[in-house]
XYZ file of C-alpha atoms in Angstrom:
254
model
C 7.081 -8.631 -21.098
C 10.396 -10.436 -20.887
C 8.629 -13.775 -20.692
C 5.993 -13.222 -23.399
C 8.142 -11.155 -25.792
C 6.133 -9.307 -28.484
C 2.808 -10.231 -26.901
C 3.948 -9.085 -23.451
C 2.580 -5.529 -23.657
C -0.918 -6.743 -24.558
C -0.878 -9.364 -21.796
C 0.286 -6.746 -19.317
C -2.530 -4.439 -20.407
C -5.055 -7.202 -19.758
C -3.709 -7.495 -16.221
C -4.243 -3.762 -15.805
C -7.831 -4.178 -17.024
C -8.354 -6.774 -14.282
C -6.898 -4.412 -11.680
C -9.454 -1.784 -12.687
C -12.161 -4.063 -11.274
C -10.433 -4.813 -7.972
C -11.678 -2.855 -4.932
C -9.477 -0.215 -3.323
C -10.611 -1.510 0.070
C -12.904 -4.150 1.530
C -15.182 -4.402 4.551
C -15.427 -7.941 5.921
C -18.585 -9.018 7.764
C -19.524 -5.398 8.387
C -16.815 -4.891 11.000
C -13.304 -5.210 9.481
C -11.851 -2.632 7.079
C -8.919 -3.850 4.969
C -6.707 -1.871 2.593
C -3.123 -1.762 1.373
C -2.263 1.543 3.036
C -5.110 2.634 5.251
C -7.550 5.460 5.767
C -8.140 8.505 3.585
C -8.975 12.190 3.693
C -12.292 13.800 2.888
C -11.262 17.368 2.154
C -9.151 17.679 -0.984
C -5.753 19.172 -0.253
C -3.437 19.907 -3.169
C 0.353 19.493 -2.830
C 2.270 22.037 -4.859
C 4.334 19.745 -7.096
C 6.018 16.359 -7.440
C 9.580 15.418 -8.138
C 10.968 12.454 -10.013
C 10.193 8.969 -8.761
C 13.098 7.045 -7.273
C 14.065 3.469 -8.146
C 13.627 1.915 -4.726
C 9.882 2.232 -4.414
C 9.585 5.691 -2.860
C 6.612 7.063 -4.681
C 7.122 10.816 -4.805
C 8.942 13.622 -3.069
C 6.410 16.395 -3.164
C 6.771 19.878 -1.748
C 3.798 19.836 0.611
C 2.144 23.153 1.347
C -0.861 21.873 3.274
C -3.228 23.689 5.594
C -3.510 21.004 8.261
C -6.688 22.573 9.660
C -8.422 21.784 6.343
C -7.766 18.033 6.514
C -10.547 15.793 7.740
C -11.230 12.079 7.746
C -13.025 10.769 4.678
C -16.278 8.833 4.666
C -17.109 5.465 3.139
C -19.474 7.248 0.763
C -16.537 9.302 -0.515
C -14.507 6.110 -0.924
C -17.279 4.587 -3.036
C -17.178 7.618 -5.331
C -13.377 7.624 -5.757
C -12.287 7.204 -9.371
C -10.239 4.119 -10.133
C -7.211 4.213 -12.428
C -4.645 1.670 -13.543
C -1.974 4.371 -13.500
C -0.065 5.523 -10.446
C -2.579 7.277 -8.168
C -2.457 11.077 -8.309
C -0.530 12.981 -5.650
C -2.412 16.212 -6.401
C -5.757 17.348 -7.742
C -9.270 16.328 -6.746
C -8.900 12.527 -6.715
C -6.551 11.894 -3.788
C -8.489 9.090 -2.105
C -6.903 6.233 -4.141
C -3.414 7.438 -3.217
C -4.409 7.727 0.445
C -5.905 4.221 0.565
C -2.814 2.734 -1.113
C 0.037 4.681 0.523
C -1.005 6.059 3.922
C 0.796 4.939 7.104
C -0.163 4.910 10.790
C 1.583 7.092 13.347
C 1.559 7.516 17.106
C 1.074 11.260 16.725
C -2.513 12.415 16.905
C -4.379 13.751 13.912
C -3.960 13.665 10.135
C -0.888 14.966 8.352
C 0.760 14.598 4.920
C 3.017 11.560 4.475
C 6.138 13.547 3.607
C 8.428 10.495 3.572
C 6.460 8.927 0.719
C 5.264 12.154 -0.867
C 1.773 10.678 -1.222
C -0.911 9.602 1.214
C -1.322 10.449 4.898
C -0.065 9.750 8.380
C -2.836 9.173 10.908
C -2.847 8.807 14.679
C -4.757 6.697 17.212
C -7.460 9.360 17.499
C -8.205 9.021 13.764
C -8.340 5.225 14.069
C -10.857 5.624 16.895
C -12.908 8.115 14.859
C -12.919 5.907 11.750
C -13.951 2.782 13.680
C -16.629 4.583 15.716
C -18.124 6.478 12.768
C -18.355 3.364 10.573
C -19.285 0.889 13.342
C -16.132 -1.152 12.742
C -13.874 -3.101 15.084
C -10.651 -3.628 13.122
C -8.485 -1.972 10.503
C -6.137 -4.474 8.832
C -3.596 -3.055 6.391
C -0.224 -4.100 4.952
C 2.190 -1.926 2.958
C 5.003 -1.615 5.557
C 7.585 -4.385 5.500
C 10.657 -4.720 7.703
C 12.603 -2.248 5.567
C 9.983 0.461 6.027
C 9.654 -0.209 9.747
C 13.411 0.078 10.207
C 12.954 3.766 9.403
C 9.980 4.176 11.755
C 11.299 4.431 15.297
C 7.855 5.302 16.636
C 6.330 1.931 15.675
C 7.158 -1.720 16.305
C 9.327 -3.679 13.872
C 7.977 -6.277 11.462
C 9.978 -9.249 12.806
C 6.863 -11.383 13.461
C 5.044 -10.421 10.259
C 2.463 -8.278 12.042
C 2.133 -5.432 14.510
C -0.754 -3.959 16.488
C -0.164 -0.264 15.945
C -3.207 1.289 17.630
C -5.417 -0.092 20.405
C -8.331 2.228 21.004
C -11.747 2.037 22.658
C -13.529 0.827 19.504
C -10.920 -1.683 18.331
C -7.476 -2.122 16.813
C -5.306 -1.166 13.880
C -3.148 -4.052 12.616
C -0.353 -4.056 10.045
C 0.094 -7.446 8.344
C 3.052 -8.427 6.142
C 3.027 -11.884 4.575
C 6.460 -12.068 2.878
C 9.088 -13.801 5.056
C 12.830 -13.252 4.652
C 12.146 -10.056 2.730
C 12.952 -9.123 -0.032
C 12.992 -11.860 -2.651
C 15.114 -10.006 -5.192
C 17.645 -7.297 -4.403
C 21.130 -6.205 -5.329
C 22.830 -7.486 -2.164
C 22.594 -10.789 -0.333
C 21.453 -9.121 2.892
C 17.946 -9.970 4.020
C 15.782 -9.055 6.986
C 15.177 -12.640 8.171
C 11.680 -11.550 9.184
C 8.744 -13.882 9.585
C 5.610 -13.493 7.495
C 2.089 -13.702 8.881
C -1.565 -14.078 8.003
C -4.773 -13.644 9.987
C -7.789 -15.927 10.355
C -11.129 -14.228 11.084
C -13.847 -16.585 12.256
C -17.587 -16.304 12.939
C -19.696 -15.241 14.650
C -18.228 -11.741 14.945
C -15.118 -11.987 12.664
C -13.488 -9.343 14.865
C -11.114 -11.498 16.915
C -8.006 -11.997 14.765
C -5.962 -15.186 15.122
C -2.390 -14.550 13.983
C -0.302 -17.187 12.221
C 3.382 -16.320 11.866
C 5.723 -18.373 9.657
C 9.310 -18.384 8.442
C 10.783 -18.797 4.977
C 12.025 -22.142 3.696
C 15.751 -22.485 4.360
C 17.896 -22.824 2.383
C 16.035 -20.637 -0.072
C 15.174 -22.417 -3.347
C 17.034 -21.124 -6.358
C 14.775 -18.531 -7.996
C 15.891 -15.853 -10.368
C 13.917 -12.916 -11.757
C 12.882 -12.835 -15.397
C 14.300 -9.327 -15.725
C 16.883 -6.871 -14.425
C 14.741 -5.660 -11.554
C 16.961 -2.642 -10.917
C 16.392 -1.281 -14.427
C 12.694 -1.988 -15.032
C 10.131 0.617 -15.968
C 9.001 1.794 -12.556
C 5.826 3.673 -13.389
C 2.776 2.992 -15.534
C 2.985 6.650 -16.547
C 5.890 5.640 -18.794
C 3.834 3.068 -20.703
C 2.074 3.764 -24.001
C -1.280 2.278 -22.973
C -3.074 3.301 -26.175
C -0.503 1.455 -28.287
C -0.732 -1.549 -25.948
C -4.504 -1.649 -26.486
C -4.072 -1.558 -30.273
C -1.318 -4.171 -30.296
C 1.332 -1.860 -31.756
C 3.470 -1.315 -28.653
C 6.972 -2.731 -28.480
C 8.687 -2.488 -25.086
C 12.177 -3.589 -24.253
């Protein structure tokens, strides 16, 4: 919106329309499940309320009152029926699968539990990875979502120095976290960076289930690149946008 001025809101809305058609998750060659966050629940569990969203990317701080015995792993059929939205995924109600797929994190503790740190999504253990792979005849889960900053707070899991980690190794396969941005983050208030490497994976036939990792560093010195906007003061939630006005061409955002 800074770059395209008065036409920015309508251009941004067209991007959101494109995102509506993108899949929440993908299965590659019938054996590799990929998503931003990870797996998802089947039984709907309703957190009691949300609090205000912070500026540094923490989604919500909800007061979770969850009966853990009621949580179960979701099925691919349930994922297919999940309702898509261009807005922030709901943290409560009957449509929790999008939030789980986008914001869940692995854990070394067994079972499913609410992701209290993020206030949305789940934590799942190696037993759930095994169950998901076995039930769906899969061999790998590849997800992203956790960069070096997030892993610095997770003492139970490996750091993101190489751009990837193997978080669970179970009988049916593996759970891999992949992070492709080296020297994270690009824009921030201080000059401190994590000096991490980024990585990508190549999956090759015939089985596509043997990942080949490629780790790479950032170009040094970093090229001069400046954001188009004050990234500390931007609108941080689509809930704050007037989408109806953007569709009609009457919105004016600063």
